[in-house]
Short mmCIF file of C-alpha atoms and ligand atoms in Angstrom, two decimals:
data_model
loop_
_atom_site.label_atom_id
_atom_site.label_comp_id
_atom_site.label_asym_id
_atom_site.label_seq_id
_atom_site.Cartn_x
_atom_site.Cartn_y
_atom_site.Cartn_z
CA MET A 1082 0.31 0.33 -0.13
CA ASP A 1083 1.49 3.52 -0.67
CA ILE A 1084 1.74 5.38 1.92
CA ARG A 1085 -0.18 8.68 1.84
CA PHE A 1086 2.95 11.06 4.17
CA PRO A 1087 5.87 11.81 3.18
CA LEU A 1088 9.42 10.40 3.73
CA THR A 1089 11.80 12.87 3.57
CA ARG A 1090 12.23 16.64 3.95
CA THR A 1091 12.32 17.57 0.28
CA ALA A 1092 8.55 15.69 0.42
CA ALA A 1093 7.78 17.66 3.40
CA ARG A 1094 8.04 21.10 2.04
CA ASP A 1095 6.34 19.77 -1.79
CA ARG A 1096 3.42 18.19 0.78
CA LEU A 1097 3.51 21.84 2.92
CA ALA A 1098 3.33 24.10 -0.17
CA ALA A 1099 0.06 22.25 -1.71
CA PHE A 1100 -1.95 22.29 1.86
CA ILE A 1101 -0.70 26.33 2.38
CA PRO A 1102 -3.93 27.71 0.45
CA LEU A 1103 -6.28 25.55 3.13
CA ALA A 1104 -4.53 26.33 5.57
CA GLY A 1105 -6.45 30.19 5.64
CA ARG A 1106 -10.22 29.69 6.38
CA ALA A 1107 -10.78 26.48 4.70
CA TYR A 1108 -8.78 24.64 7.50
CA ALA A 1109 -10.90 26.77 10.56
CA SER A 1110 -14.15 25.38 8.74
CA ARG A 1111 -13.80 21.97 7.56
CA ARG A 1112 -11.07 20.36 9.47
CA ASN A 1113 -13.14 18.66 11.84
CA HIS A 1114 -14.27 16.93 8.11
CA ASP A 1115 -12.37 13.26 7.42
CA GLY A 1116 -13.02 11.88 4.00
CA GLY A 1117 -11.31 8.43 5.23
CA PRO A 1118 -8.32 6.39 3.86
CA ASP A 1119 -9.23 7.27 0.06
CA GLY A 1120 -10.99 10.44 0.39
CA ALA A 1121 -9.52 14.15 -0.41
CA ALA A 1122 -7.52 15.59 3.01
CA THR A 1123 -8.42 18.33 5.04
CA THR A 1124 -5.92 18.94 7.26
CA SER A 1125 -2.78 19.08 6.20
CA LEU A 1126 -1.04 15.48 6.69
CA LEU A 1127 2.16 16.52 8.12
CA SER A 1128 1.99 14.98 11.73
CA PRO A 1129 4.64 12.61 10.79
CA ALA A 1130 6.58 14.37 9.01
CA ILE A 1131 6.39 17.35 12.43
CA ARG A 1132 6.42 14.50 15.09
CA ARG A 1133 10.41 13.11 13.74
CA ARG A 1134 11.86 17.33 12.04
CA LEU A 1135 12.00 16.42 8.88
CA ILE A 1136 9.93 19.75 9.03
CA SER A 1137 9.76 22.11 11.70
CA GLU A 1138 7.06 23.71 13.73
CA HIS A 1139 7.89 26.71 13.40
CA GLU A 1140 8.74 26.26 9.27
CA VAL A 1141 4.98 25.15 8.82
CA ALA A 1142 3.33 27.75 11.34
CA ALA A 1143 4.97 30.87 9.03
CA ALA A 1144 4.40 29.39 5.48
CA ALA A 1145 1.11 29.92 6.86
CA VAL A 1146 1.01 32.98 8.28
CA ALA A 1147 2.64 34.44 5.63
CA ALA A 1148 0.44 33.46 3.24
CA HIS A 1149 -3.04 34.54 5.24
CA GLY A 1150 -1.50 36.29 8.11
CA PHE A 1151 -2.02 35.73 11.95
CA GLY A 1152 -5.89 35.97 11.32
CA GLY A 1153 -6.38 33.39 9.23
CA ALA A 1154 -3.49 31.56 9.70
CA GLU A 1155 -4.23 31.56 13.62
CA LYS A 1156 -6.40 28.11 13.90
CA PHE A 1157 -3.77 26.31 11.98
CA VAL A 1158 -1.23 28.02 13.74
CA GLN A 1159 -3.19 27.59 17.24
CA GLU A 1160 -3.22 23.37 16.25
CA ILE A 1161 0.36 23.10 15.30
CA CYS A 1162 0.93 25.06 19.00
CA TRP A 1163 -1.03 21.50 20.39
CA ARG A 1164 1.78 20.27 19.75
CA THR A 1165 4.40 21.93 22.00
CA TYR A 1166 1.97 22.52 24.50
CA TRP A 1167 1.54 19.01 25.14
CA VAL A 1168 5.13 18.63 25.01
CA GLY A 1169 6.47 21.33 27.05
CA TRP A 1170 3.73 19.67 29.35
CA LEU A 1171 5.68 16.38 29.98
CA GLN A 1172 8.56 18.17 29.74
CA GLN A 1173 8.17 18.97 33.17
CA ARG A 1174 5.98 16.28 34.50
CA PRO A 1175 7.75 12.71 33.36
CA GLU A 1176 5.70 11.09 35.65
CA ILE A 1177 3.12 11.22 34.21
CA TRP A 1178 4.68 9.58 30.86
CA THR A 1179 6.33 6.68 33.30
CA ARG A 1180 2.85 6.35 35.26
CA TRP A 1181 1.20 5.57 32.60
CA GLN A 1182 4.50 2.89 31.34
CA ALA A 1183 3.61 0.46 34.35
CA ASP A 1184 0.28 1.01 34.17
CA VAL A 1185 0.24 -0.99 30.89
CA VAL A 1186 2.34 -3.29 32.32
CA ARG A 1187 0.29 -4.12 35.22
CA MET A 1188 -3.29 -4.02 32.49
CA GLU A 1189 -2.51 -6.22 30.02
CA ALA A 1190 -1.04 -8.61 33.14
CA MET A 1191 -4.59 -8.19 34.87
CA LEU A 1192 -5.75 -9.15 31.74
CA ALA A 1193 -5.39 -12.58 32.15
CA ASP A 1194 -7.92 -13.09 35.19
CA ASP A 1195 -10.49 -10.91 33.86
CA GLY A 1196 -11.90 -13.24 31.18
CA LYS A 1197 -14.66 -10.58 29.87
CA TRP A 1198 -12.87 -7.35 29.60
CA GLN A 1199 -10.44 -9.59 27.92
CA ARG A 1200 -13.15 -10.58 25.30
CA ARG A 1201 -13.86 -6.91 24.90
CA TYR A 1202 -9.86 -5.97 24.81
CA GLU A 1203 -9.39 -8.78 21.62
CA GLN A 1204 -12.88 -6.83 19.69
CA ALA A 1205 -11.67 -3.51 20.22
CA LEU A 1206 -8.26 -4.55 18.26
CA ALA A 1207 -9.31 -6.59 16.29
CA GLY A 1208 -12.21 -3.95 15.21
CA THR A 1209 -14.51 -6.79 15.65
CA THR A 1210 -17.04 -4.62 18.73
CA GLY A 1211 -19.97 -4.66 16.07
CA ILE A 1212 -19.67 -0.96 16.26
CA ASP A 1213 -18.83 0.22 12.20
CA CYS A 1214 -17.11 3.42 12.46
CA PHE A 1215 -14.67 2.02 15.24
CA ASP A 1216 -14.47 -1.25 13.50
CA ALA A 1217 -13.41 1.06 10.03
CA TRP A 1218 -11.26 2.89 12.30
CA VAL A 1219 -9.18 0.11 13.70
CA GLN A 1220 -8.33 -0.67 10.44
CA GLU A 1221 -7.45 2.50 8.68
CA LEU A 1222 -5.04 2.75 11.90
CA MET A 1223 -3.36 -0.49 11.52
CA GLU A 1224 -3.05 0.19 7.17
CA THR A 1225 -2.04 3.30 7.29
CA GLY A 1226 -0.58 4.37 11.11
CA TRP A 1227 -2.72 7.29 10.85
CA LEU A 1228 -6.03 8.20 11.92
CA HIS A 1229 -7.81 12.46 12.14
CA ASN A 1230 -7.43 14.69 15.21
CA HIS A 1231 -11.84 14.29 15.75
CA VAL A 1232 -11.66 10.13 14.91
CA ARG A 1233 -8.36 10.69 17.33
CA MET A 1234 -11.22 11.92 20.12
CA SER A 1235 -14.45 9.68 18.97
CA PHE A 1236 -12.12 6.35 18.70
CA ALA A 1237 -10.43 7.41 22.61
CA SER A 1238 -13.93 8.20 23.69
CA ILE A 1239 -15.78 5.11 22.63
CA TRP A 1240 -12.80 2.69 23.88
CA CYS A 1241 -13.12 4.17 27.23
CA PHE A 1242 -16.75 5.08 27.89
CA THR A 1243 -18.80 2.93 25.61
CA LEU A 1244 -16.69 0.11 25.73
CA ARG A 1245 -14.97 0.56 28.98
CA LEU A 1246 -11.72 -0.08 28.94
CA PRO A 1247 -8.59 1.88 30.42
CA TRP A 1248 -7.33 4.37 28.68
CA GLN A 1249 -4.07 3.21 29.35
CA LEU A 1250 -4.33 0.27 26.93
CA GLY A 1251 -6.32 2.47 24.01
CA ALA A 1252 -3.66 5.08 24.10
CA ALA A 1253 -0.90 1.91 24.39
CA PHE A 1254 -2.34 0.69 20.41
CA PHE A 1255 -1.92 4.23 18.88
CA TYR A 1256 1.76 4.61 20.34
CA LYS A 1257 2.38 1.28 19.04
CA HIS A 1258 0.40 2.13 15.40
CA LEU A 1259 0.70 6.13 14.95
CA LEU A 1260 2.81 6.67 12.59
CA ASP A 1261 3.49 10.11 14.48
CA ALA A 1262 3.04 8.60 17.89
CA CYS A 1263 4.04 11.11 20.19
CA PRO A 1264 4.37 10.31 24.13
CA ALA A 1265 2.76 13.84 25.01
CA SER A 1266 0.26 14.56 22.45
CA ASN A 1267 -0.77 10.83 22.52
CA THR A 1268 -0.83 10.46 26.17
CA LEU A 1269 -2.19 13.14 27.06
CA SER A 1270 -5.28 13.47 24.79
CA TRP A 1271 -6.19 10.71 25.99
CA ARG A 1272 -6.12 11.40 29.28
CA TRP A 1273 -7.57 14.64 27.43
CA VAL A 1274 -10.75 12.59 27.05
CA VAL A 1275 -11.37 11.19 30.58
CA GLY A 1276 -11.03 14.62 32.18
CA LEU A 1277 -7.78 13.98 33.20
CA GLN A 1278 -6.05 17.24 31.60
CA THR A 1279 -8.80 19.37 31.93
CA ALA A 1280 -10.51 17.94 35.65
CA GLY A 1281 -13.81 17.60 34.44
CA LYS A 1282 -14.20 17.85 31.06
CA THR A 1283 -14.28 14.66 29.01
CA TYR A 1284 -15.08 14.58 25.36
CA LEU A 1285 -18.08 12.34 24.22
CA ALA A 1286 -18.77 10.47 20.80
CA ARG A 1287 -21.84 11.00 19.44
CA ALA A 1288 -23.55 9.12 16.80
CA ASP A 1289 -25.42 12.40 14.63
CA LEU A 1290 -21.31 14.16 14.92
CA ILE A 1291 -20.06 11.23 13.55
CA ARG A 1292 -21.95 10.97 10.69
CA ASP A 1293 -22.13 14.27 9.60
CA LEU A 1294 -18.11 14.40 9.74
CA SER A 1295 -17.59 11.34 8.07
CA GLY A 1296 -19.53 12.31 5.59
CA GLY A 1297 -22.04 10.31 5.87
CA ARG A 1298 -19.74 6.61 5.62
CA PHE A 1299 -20.96 5.78 9.17
CA ARG A 1300 -24.33 4.61 9.81
CA VAL A 1301 -23.19 4.29 13.79
CA GLU A 1302 -26.48 1.94 14.37
CA ALA A 1303 -24.92 0.07 18.18
CA PRO A 1304 -25.46 2.42 20.65
CA LEU A 1305 -22.98 4.63 21.77
CA ALA A 1306 -22.42 6.01 25.82
CA ARG A 1307 -24.88 8.69 26.60
CA GLU A 1308 -22.79 10.52 29.24
CA ALA A 1309 -18.26 10.28 29.79
CA ALA A 1310 -18.07 10.41 33.58
CA PRO A 1311 -14.60 11.68 34.37
CA TRP A 1312 -12.44 9.07 35.31
CA PRO A 1313 -10.61 9.24 38.97
CA ALA A 1314 -8.14 11.98 39.22
CA ASP A 1315 -4.78 11.29 40.29
CA GLU A 1316 -2.48 13.04 41.08
CA ILE A 1317 -0.50 15.66 38.50
CA PRO A 1318 2.80 17.00 39.81
CA PRO A 1319 4.30 20.19 40.88
CA PRO A 1320 6.13 20.82 37.05
CA ILE A 1321 10.17 20.54 37.30
CA PRO A 1322 11.59 23.20 35.46
CA VAL A 1323 13.21 22.80 31.88
CA PRO A 1324 17.80 22.43 32.70
CA PRO A 1325 19.38 25.63 30.43
CA ALA A 1326 20.10 24.70 26.40
CA MET A 1327 23.30 23.55 25.79
CA HIS A 1328 24.70 24.79 23.39
CA ALA A 1329 28.28 23.01 21.36
CA ASP A 1330 32.31 23.85 21.91
CA ALA A 1331 32.69 25.39 18.35
CA ARG A 1332 36.88 23.73 18.92
CA ALA A 1333 35.41 20.46 19.67
CA ARG A 1334 36.35 17.40 18.01
CA THR A 1335 32.71 16.63 16.62
CA GLY A 1336 30.32 14.50 15.94
CA LEU A 1337 26.73 14.39 14.33
CA PHE A 1338 24.49 11.82 15.96
CA VAL A 1339 20.60 11.69 13.89
CA THR A 1340 18.45 10.57 15.93
CA THR A 1341 14.26 9.95 15.51
CA GLU A 1342 13.45 12.91 17.28
CA ASP A 1343 15.18 15.78 14.93
CA THR A 1344 15.99 14.26 11.34
CA SER A 1345 16.84 17.95 9.85
CA LEU A 1346 20.49 18.39 12.21
CA GLU A 1347 21.44 19.77 8.77
CA GLN A 1348 21.18 22.59 9.40
CA LEU A 1349 23.36 23.07 12.19
CA ASP A 1350 26.54 25.14 12.11
CA LEU A 1351 29.42 23.01 12.93
CA PRO A 1352 32.79 23.93 12.67
CA GLY A 1353 34.71 20.98 14.09
CA LEU A 1354 32.40 18.12 12.59
CA VAL A 1355 34.60 15.07 11.41
CA ALA A 1356 32.04 12.39 12.02
CA VAL A 1357 27.95 11.52 10.94
CA ALA A 1358 25.68 8.78 12.21
CA ALA A 1359 22.22 7.82 13.11
CA THR A 1360 20.77 5.34 15.91
CA PRO A 1361 17.91 3.53 14.63
CA ALA A 1362 16.91 2.85 17.58
CA ILE A 1363 13.46 4.42 18.36
CA GLY A 1364 11.90 2.47 21.41
CA GLY A 1365 8.63 0.44 22.22
CA THR A 1366 7.68 -2.13 20.17
CA PRO A 1367 6.74 -0.73 16.72
CA ALA A 1368 4.33 -1.89 14.04
CA PRO A 1369 6.13 -2.59 11.24
CA LEU A 1370 4.94 0.10 9.59
CA LYS A 1371 5.84 2.79 11.56
CA GLN A 1372 9.14 1.67 12.29
CA ARG A 1373 9.45 1.32 8.19
CA VAL A 1374 8.45 5.05 8.10
CA ALA A 1375 11.04 6.15 11.04
CA MET A 1376 13.53 4.15 9.28
CA ALA A 1377 12.86 6.26 5.88
CA MET A 1378 12.86 9.58 7.63
CA LEU A 1379 15.48 8.75 9.71
CA ALA A 1380 18.26 7.45 6.19
CA ASP A 1381 16.79 10.89 4.43
CA GLY A 1382 18.40 12.90 7.36
CA LEU A 1383 21.40 10.70 7.66
CA ASP A 1384 21.72 11.33 3.95
CA ARG A 1385 20.58 15.45 4.25
CA ALA A 1386 23.33 15.65 7.20
CA ALA A 1387 25.90 13.64 5.55
CA ASN A 1388 26.05 15.56 1.46
CA ARG A 1389 26.48 18.80 3.58
CA PHE A 1390 29.15 18.11 6.11
CA GLY A 1391 30.86 15.34 2.70
CA LEU A 1392 30.58 13.81 5.34
CA GLU A 1393 30.55 9.32 5.32
CA PRO A 1394 27.43 8.81 6.83
CA GLU A 1395 27.51 6.18 9.77
CA ARG A 1396 24.94 3.92 11.36
CA VAL A 1397 25.02 3.49 15.14
CA ASP A 1398 23.60 1.27 17.80
CA ALA A 1399 23.34 3.13 21.17
CA LEU A 1400 20.89 0.21 22.45
CA GLY A 1401 24.10 -0.08 24.30
CA THR A 1402 26.91 2.64 25.24
CA ASP A 1403 29.69 0.45 23.66
CA ALA A 1404 28.66 1.62 20.24
CA MET A 1405 28.41 5.13 20.55
CA ARG A 1406 31.52 4.77 22.99
CA ASP A 1407 33.47 2.73 20.31
CA TRP A 1408 32.09 5.62 17.25
CA ALA A 1409 33.56 8.78 19.43
CA ALA A 1410 37.20 6.52 19.87
CA ARG A 1411 37.47 5.80 16.08
CA HIS A 1412 37.07 9.27 15.66
CA GLN A 1413 38.29 10.64 18.29
CA LEU A 1414 35.83 12.51 19.30
CA THR A 1415 35.99 14.37 21.91
CA GLN A 1416 32.08 16.54 21.88
CA ILE A 1417 28.47 14.24 20.14
CA VAL A 1418 26.03 16.78 19.36
CA THR A 1419 22.73 15.71 18.92
CA ALA A 1420 19.08 17.45 19.27
CA ASP A 1421 17.94 17.57 22.65
CA ALA A 1422 14.77 14.99 22.55
CA PRO A 1423 11.25 14.95 25.50
CA VAL A 1424 10.25 13.24 27.36
CA GLY A 1425 10.37 9.04 26.19
CA PRO A 1426 12.28 6.72 24.61
CA VAL A 1427 15.46 8.46 23.05
CA LYS A 1428 15.78 10.93 26.36
CA ASP A 1429 16.29 7.90 28.27
CA ARG A 1430 18.81 6.34 26.08
CA LEU A 1431 20.77 10.11 25.68
CA ASP A 1432 20.29 10.10 28.94
CA ALA A 1433 22.36 7.23 29.75
CA LEU A 1434 24.46 7.30 27.01
CA ALA A 1435 25.55 10.58 28.45
CA PRO A 1436 27.54 9.96 31.95
CA ALA A 1437 28.90 7.08 29.62
CA LEU A 1438 30.70 8.98 27.32
CA ALA A 1439 31.43 11.51 29.70
CA ALA A 1440 34.14 8.85 31.38
CA ASP A 1441 35.19 9.08 27.89
CA GLY A 1442 36.49 12.03 28.68
CA VAL A 1443 33.37 13.12 25.90
CA ARG A 1444 31.23 15.81 26.13
CA LEU A 1445 27.26 14.82 24.78
CA VAL A 1446 25.94 18.56 23.72
CA ARG A 1447 21.71 17.63 23.14
CA LEU A 1448 20.68 21.11 21.77
CA ARG A 1449 17.64 22.22 22.52
CA ARG A 1450 14.98 24.22 19.27
CA ALA A 1451 14.90 27.60 20.17
CA TRP A 1452 11.30 27.29 19.32
CA ASP A 1453 11.53 23.80 22.35
CA ASP A 1454 13.83 26.89 24.53
CA VAL A 1455 10.53 29.73 24.01
CA ALA A 1456 7.94 27.45 24.14
CA TRP A 1457 8.27 25.15 27.44
CA PRO A 1458 8.27 27.80 29.85
CA TYR A 1459 4.72 28.49 28.97
CA ALA A 1460 3.34 25.24 29.43
CA ARG A 1461 2.96 24.70 33.00
CA LYS A 1462 -0.65 25.16 33.10
CA GLY A 1463 -3.74 25.05 30.62
CA PHE A 1464 -3.53 26.06 27.39
CA PHE A 1465 -5.03 29.64 27.62
CA ALA A 1466 -1.57 30.47 29.52
CA PHE A 1467 0.30 29.26 26.55
CA LYS A 1468 -1.33 31.61 23.97
CA PRO A 1469 1.29 34.63 25.08
CA ALA A 1470 4.39 31.85 23.77
CA MET A 1471 2.10 32.37 19.68
CA PRO A 1472 3.64 35.69 19.12
CA LYS A 1473 7.02 35.74 20.19
CA LEU A 1474 7.19 31.25 18.88
CA LEU A 1475 6.03 33.01 15.17
CA ALA A 1476 8.89 36.57 16.21
CA LEU A 1477 12.18 33.58 16.01
CA PRO A 1478 14.35 34.11 13.67
CA PRO A 1479 14.23 31.66 10.38
CA GLY A 1480 17.54 28.78 10.13
CA ALA A 1481 19.64 26.62 12.43
CA LEU A 1482 17.10 24.96 14.59
CA ALA A 1483 14.16 27.23 14.64
C1 FAD B 1110 -6.39 10.74 21.27
C2 FAD B 1110 -5.87 11.17 20.87
C3 FAD B 1110 -4.64 10.81 20.50
C4 FAD B 1110 -3.35 11.62 20.01
N1 FAD B 1110 -2.57 11.62 19.65
C5 FAD B 1110 -1.49 11.94 18.56
C6 FAD B 1110 0.13 11.91 18.41
O1 FAD B 1110 0.65 10.53 18.87
N2 FAD B 1110 1.27 12.47 17.93
C7 FAD B 1110 0.52 14.05 17.26
O2 FAD B 1110 1.18 14.27 16.61
N3 FAD B 1110 -0.92 13.91 17.49
C8 FAD B 1110 -1.88 13.75 18.19
N4 FAD B 1110 -2.77 14.39 17.99
C9 FAD B 1110 -3.53 15.29 17.05
C10 FAD B 1110 -4.44 14.88 16.22
O3 FAD B 1110 -4.86 14.17 16.45
C11 FAD B 1110 -2.77 14.71 15.60
O4 FAD B 1110 -1.63 15.66 15.40
C12 FAD B 1110 -3.43 15.09 13.62
O5 FAD B 1110 -3.92 14.36 13.49
C13 FAD B 1110 -2.66 15.36 12.66
O6 FAD B 1110 -2.90 15.70 11.62
P1 FAD B 1110 -2.09 16.48 10.76
O7 FAD B 1110 -0.74 16.44 10.36
O8 FAD B 1110 -3.06 16.51 9.20
O9 FAD B 1110 -2.72 17.73 11.53
P2 FAD B 1110 -3.14 19.82 11.30
O10 FAD B 1110 -4.71 19.78 11.71
O11 FAD B 1110 -2.92 20.11 9.74
O12 FAD B 1110 -1.91 20.66 12.27
C14 FAD B 1110 -0.99 20.31 12.18
C15 FAD B 1110 -0.47 19.87 12.95
O13 FAD B 1110 -0.02 20.48 13.99
C16 FAD B 1110 -0.37 19.14 15.22
N5 FAD B 1110 -1.27 19.12 15.93
C17 FAD B 1110 -2.95 18.98 14.52
N6 FAD B 1110 -4.33 18.98 15.96
C18 FAD B 1110 -2.86 18.78 17.03
C19 FAD B 1110 -4.08 18.25 18.96
N7 FAD B 1110 -5.11 18.55 18.77
N8 FAD B 1110 -3.18 17.20 19.66
C20 FAD B 1110 -1.23 18.04 18.88
N9 FAD B 1110 -0.84 18.96 17.71
C21 FAD B 1110 -2.04 18.72 17.33
C22 FAD B 1110 0.21 18.53 14.13
O14 FAD B 1110 2.03 18.44 14.93
C23 FAD B 1110 0.20 18.54 13.50
O15 FAD B 1110 0.81 18.23 12.02
C24 FAD B 1110 -4.03 12.77 18.56
C25 FAD B 1110 -5.41 12.89 19.68
C26 FAD B 1110 -6.17 12.66 19.35
C27 FAD B 1110 -7.24 13.13 20.26
#
């Protein structure tokens, strides 16, 4: 099956250019409609590319504002900022991510003891619940690795309130398959649906709305839950401050390390660069399509970096630290530069790598994009308190790691 999403930076820029005419009034009025995998898209379909930073939030938002003015592009820019907000919010409360991971392990083990719950869960994963829209969305997710935003909201609501399955396992199903799977946007959106992010506010899927927004593709005759009582509130830890951004030493003998978190590091200016490598690790147990797409994007990012700096592209398996230490030793590196990874599996790997490299006298420099650096401190409370960050983000100069 053809992949509908850009896998290279060139293709992502082409997609952005093609979408820009629709990023203004058309987006504001039509973005909740979903024509399905074969229908015309009402949104940009850029989320897998943005997730791995084939293209940056700044580039996408700036192009929309240049074409439509801030007023005209406001809705689109706001949606881009939702991603930034979620990432910044989770960055300051990593415990929510570790708690979710532990919940998934615990709940999967519990399934064995509860036959009724297990049957419902298996029907949901197989798309055999008898709810036509839900079953079709399961197939779409598994075949294409993507679902429209409004579909994700309805899917999560039906999973939690109609099928009465735990949100944590629904989030795990999404995380495994989504090409744009993002620890922050995924976990926190599922929490939002069950009322854990905005206290007491839940999302109830409605049959008439699903019929309307799908252009009548679904009949939705099976009864859906009529109410959505908030999940019992859990404790949200107070925000921990984001550590200050790091800076590379221009005189150091440097290796550039590309990960699936940011595949556009050729935009950096690194005078002492002598080696370029990438790690294929993305963490978890991704569905084959998700893995394939991530690897295609990584290969594009590695090639671009190697070409830009005139160096041989190398691959380093960073699952353990030894391969990375060998790579540094082979090139006599004193500094390895990579993109700062927000909360998630790649960050966990970098956290483990930094002290091992430091013991060999190699500094791991995690460069943060200016966009994240400006935005994250605003992501402490709700999205309303985040809004003052938006003009500051749009005012960032274009170019290196904005
Ligand atoms: C339960 C649930 C789980 C989700 N999981 C993810 C996820 O793992 N990764 C992910 O990137 N998005 C996630 N989203 C948000 C949203 O559904 C997708 O970003 C969106 O569907 C992507 O389509 P698009 O690129 O055409 O978006 P567009 O509408 O064209 O928006 C442009 C960009 O803005 C960002 N964006 C848009 N809407 C949202 C939103 N509501 N929240 C956060 N960012 C947004 C995306 O980066 C997107 O590419 C989730 C939403 C829900 C309700």
